Amino acid sequence: MTEPNHNEDWSLHAYADGEIAGSEGRALDERLAEDPEARAKVEAWRRQKAWLKEAFDPVLDEPVPAQIKAALRHRRGFTLSPWAIAAALALLIIGAGAGWFANLQMSAPQAKQFADLAIEAHEIYTHENRHAVEVAASDGDHLTTWLSKRIGQKLVVPDLTARGYTFMGGRLLAAGAQPAAQLMYEDQAKRRITIFVAANQTNKETAFLVTQKDNVTACYWLDGPLGFVIAGETGREDIVSLAHLVYQSFEM
Amino acid sequence: MNFRTDLTAELPYLRRFARALTGDPALADDLVQDCVERALVKSHLYDPTRPLRAWLYTVLRNIHVSGLRRERRAGIVKTVDDLSDPEVMLKPTQEGETLLLQVASALDRLPDQQREVMILVALEDMSYRDVAEITGVPVGTVMSRLSRARGALRELIGEGAKPSLRRVK
């Protein structure tokens, strides 16, 4: 019984599982009517099927646990595991402009979505000491070329030294289903701010918008082909004036 | 189309599949949670012309299998891999077990590859073609695993008309 029988009648399995229809199915109906042994097999398999359903179907009526619902709401896209990078590469190959991809975008307004993602990424990576950035500022040309290629738009590194912030470097993020760049800056007091940039896949543009989460303030906007978020543990006015600087850098 | 909404609708089915695969409610829900997280991040890899459920089952099944591999590397053996040793395989079910408990415990005693095929075909009503895609093997292999699984379940549970206390000779 445990060894597969080479003379096994596969069509009986397929019949029991509804894989066979039409004239072939009718032929099997007729055969089963005259073959009690085959009929018994099919009935036994169908009984197993019914038992399995009886044993596990009650799960369908259970409420979905909160942890799973939370996983659905919460977006944990910020990793640099190989598949995240593969995802970004796959996107490039498929072409960011492909229409089907746009269909998979979440319906939430993209600007706010970017802001939420950027704040999460800010919180994760600004607390890193040795691995705060993936490519350091010393390798700045390579960094901008690389990230521009991934995002599909020309990126620049805004100069924020006038405001006391030194550029540290940047990294590629998987922002849900699309690549995004994070640029990190630090002032003399080791306070860090981040700029998040991703392709704007809507046709919309927005004004500067401000949001706050925990003690992170973020200013975000959609402008032409790109969406921006600048985030830091600083006040609203500070962030908005930095946002102006970033905005101007990209206007040039 | 909203991927997240569609995914939400599949959660009960993912939970049923995971419960049958693992036999353990807490493990099953961890698996579903991992699956949801991965599906959201990998949503761009989903081909919308294919059924979403089959794709999600593939994601969940792969997480499950890689977990099993980890366990094996760590020397943890949860299921018996070879049915050919009846002494080990066919432990008689406990007296007084209900039929449904028998079904669950018999399923748990199947080798992993047979169990997943059995669940996908008999519980989840997936087509052989979808099962082949989910498990990454040819349809012929799906059918031969299915046949073995059915044979083994028959040995383990019998016909189900009476509590099965069949022992191996």
XYZ file of C-alpha atoms in Angstrom, chain A:
252
model
C 0.000 0.000 0.000
C 2.819 2.356 0.728
C 4.684 1.575 -2.468
C 3.278 3.252 -5.525
C 1.742 0.736 -7.809
C 3.042 0.998 -11.317
C -0.264 -0.198 -12.619
C -2.046 2.399 -10.565
C -5.035 3.774 -12.316
C -4.249 7.467 -12.252
C -7.446 8.359 -13.974
C -9.337 7.225 -10.872
C -7.484 9.766 -8.738
C -8.098 12.453 -11.306
C -11.751 11.454 -11.437
C -12.112 11.586 -7.649
C -10.568 15.055 -7.659
C -12.788 16.452 -10.388
C -9.910 16.782 -12.823
C -11.750 14.791 -15.460
C -14.851 16.086 -17.167
C -16.718 15.701 -20.423
C -16.786 12.471 -22.349
C -13.846 11.046 -20.462
C -15.730 11.643 -17.252
C -18.824 9.951 -18.580
C -16.744 6.961 -19.644
C -15.423 6.701 -16.107
C -18.950 7.002 -14.697
C -19.883 3.987 -16.735
C -16.791 2.072 -15.729
C -17.341 2.720 -12.060
C -20.922 1.517 -12.319
C -19.554 -1.883 -13.309
C -16.399 -1.989 -11.209
C -17.104 -2.177 -7.476
C -13.424 -2.221 -6.589
C -12.683 1.014 -8.410
C -15.854 2.509 -6.986
C -14.748 1.615 -3.471
C -11.411 3.337 -4.032
C -12.958 6.523 -5.288
C -15.436 6.516 -2.428
C -12.693 5.985 0.124
C -10.701 8.906 -1.263
C -13.735 11.137 -1.273
C -14.393 10.152 2.308
C -10.847 11.183 3.216
C -11.527 14.482 1.551
C -14.682 14.967 3.587
C -12.831 14.133 6.814
C -10.114 16.638 6.097
C -12.674 19.315 5.463
C -14.578 18.400 8.587
C -11.382 18.548 10.613
C -10.076 21.877 9.294
C -12.962 23.857 7.826
C -13.924 25.219 11.257
C -10.727 27.305 11.025
C -12.432 29.311 8.273
C -15.031 30.586 10.726
C -12.589 31.592 13.432
C -11.855 35.293 13.784
C -8.496 36.228 12.297
C -6.048 36.892 15.168
C -4.974 40.482 15.779
C -1.308 39.723 15.115
C -2.138 38.766 11.544
C -4.365 41.773 10.971
C -1.572 43.949 12.326
C 0.901 42.397 9.897
C -1.460 43.370 7.125
C -1.655 46.977 8.217
C 1.944 47.318 9.115
C 4.393 47.588 6.326
C 7.754 46.063 6.976
C 9.374 46.864 3.702
C 12.606 48.298 4.911
C 15.178 45.652 4.583
C 18.144 45.143 2.428
C 17.862 41.427 2.265
C 18.745 39.926 -1.121
C 15.136 39.640 -2.157
C 14.499 43.312 -1.487
C 17.291 44.171 -3.822
C 16.096 41.539 -6.257
C 12.660 43.137 -6.046
C 14.122 46.495 -6.927
C 16.042 44.965 -9.816
C 13.013 43.070 -11.030
C 11.164 46.338 -11.050
C 13.766 47.932 -13.212
C 13.540 45.087 -15.643
C 9.786 45.183 -15.755
C 9.874 48.913 -16.118
C 8.501 51.217 -13.511
C 6.048 52.560 -16.041
C 4.310 49.251 -16.600
C 0.632 49.659 -16.007
C -0.032 46.482 -14.105
C 2.377 47.507 -11.448
C 0.510 50.711 -10.848
C -2.550 48.570 -10.205
C -0.860 46.973 -7.265
C -0.228 50.277 -5.611
C -2.129 50.760 -2.424
C -4.994 53.146 -2.685
C -3.842 55.393 0.164
C -2.643 58.774 -1.064
C 0.897 58.227 -2.129
C 2.411 61.242 -0.454
C 1.252 60.238 3.013
C 2.260 56.689 2.330
C 5.768 57.842 1.504
C 5.813 59.888 4.692
C 4.897 56.884 6.821
C 7.502 54.739 5.117
C 10.136 57.424 5.410
C 9.512 57.912 9.122
C 9.800 54.192 9.733
C 13.030 54.039 7.765
C 14.293 57.093 9.581
C 13.639 55.465 12.935
C 15.297 52.247 11.898
C 18.446 53.535 10.286
C 19.299 56.689 12.183
C 19.764 54.474 15.246
C 22.426 52.454 13.512
C 25.953 53.412 14.298
C 28.208 51.385 12.061
C 25.679 50.627 9.369
C 23.675 53.811 9.213
C 24.336 54.073 5.512
C 24.993 51.533 2.830
C 27.210 53.693 0.666
C 29.164 56.430 2.412
C 29.376 60.067 1.328
C 33.014 59.478 0.374
C 31.677 57.407 -2.487
C 29.155 60.095 -3.395
C 29.290 59.871 -7.182
C 28.773 56.171 -7.170
C 25.914 56.584 -4.707
C 23.981 59.115 -6.780
C 24.504 57.181 -10.003
C 23.397 53.969 -8.381
C 20.330 55.354 -6.624
C 19.299 57.398 -9.670
C 19.373 54.257 -11.719
C 17.282 52.374 -9.203
C 14.702 55.091 -8.756
C 14.637 55.769 -12.471
C 15.136 59.511 -12.040
C 18.135 61.742 -11.695
C 18.855 62.295 -8.027
C 21.081 64.900 -6.454
C 22.436 65.123 -2.940
C 21.163 68.389 -1.466
C 23.847 70.409 0.265
C 22.652 71.148 3.789
C 25.987 72.290 5.238
C 24.670 75.837 5.534
C 22.308 74.427 8.127
C 25.012 72.492 9.905
C 24.220 69.097 8.427
C 26.937 66.961 6.870
C 26.048 64.332 4.315
C 26.792 60.815 5.618
C 25.685 58.642 2.703
C 22.636 56.746 1.596
C 20.949 53.464 0.978
C 18.396 51.747 -1.186
C 15.090 50.892 0.460
C 12.304 48.616 -0.621
C 9.345 50.938 -0.142
C 6.621 48.364 -0.404
C 6.812 47.364 -4.020
C 9.053 50.102 -5.284
C 12.642 51.171 -4.748
C 13.351 54.280 -2.733
C 16.481 56.095 -1.673
C 17.360 57.306 1.784
C 20.002 59.990 2.239
C 21.277 60.637 5.749
C 22.802 63.744 7.287
C 24.222 64.483 10.705
C 24.966 67.700 12.564
C 27.737 68.317 15.069
C 25.535 67.211 17.932
C 25.079 63.889 16.063
C 21.453 64.684 15.338
C 20.439 62.988 12.146
C 17.945 63.814 9.465
C 16.999 61.710 6.476
C 15.677 62.472 3.028
C 13.548 59.843 1.394
C 13.077 59.938 -2.384
C 10.974 57.630 -4.558
C 9.303 57.818 -7.928
C 5.973 59.616 -7.890
C 3.676 57.203 -9.656
C 0.638 59.410 -9.481
C 0.202 62.392 -11.718
C -0.373 64.517 -8.680
C 1.690 67.154 -7.027
C 1.246 68.464 -3.525
C 2.262 71.362 -1.345
C 4.625 70.815 1.574
C 2.739 68.682 4.070
C 3.818 68.022 7.614
C 3.215 65.008 9.785
C 4.523 63.830 13.092
C 5.036 60.459 14.688
C 6.602 59.866 18.077
C 9.214 62.612 18.117
C 9.931 62.515 14.418
C 8.629 65.375 12.305
C 8.425 64.916 8.570
C 7.716 67.267 5.713
C 6.626 65.568 2.507
C 5.534 66.468 -0.993
C 5.094 65.150 -4.489
C 6.794 67.098 -7.207
C 6.834 66.012 -10.832
C 8.385 62.574 -11.205
C 9.507 62.306 -7.590
C 8.100 62.163 -4.098
C 10.121 63.494 -1.160
C 10.073 63.193 2.586
C 12.473 64.860 4.956
C 12.378 63.570 8.507
C 14.150 64.375 11.727
C 13.765 64.698 15.477
C 13.403 68.425 15.259
C 10.724 71.072 15.146
C 8.218 71.762 12.454
C 9.740 75.058 11.328
C 13.181 73.554 11.115
C 11.985 70.663 8.993
C 9.969 72.878 6.664
C 12.902 75.194 6.063
C 15.126 72.198 5.341
C 12.440 70.980 2.971
C 12.758 74.235 1.059
C 16.460 73.632 0.652
C 15.869 70.117 -0.614
C 13.182 71.358 -2.964
C 15.536 73.985 -4.395
C 18.322 71.459 -4.884
C 16.086 69.413 -7.103
C 14.814 72.423 -9.027
C 18.268 73.118 -10.377
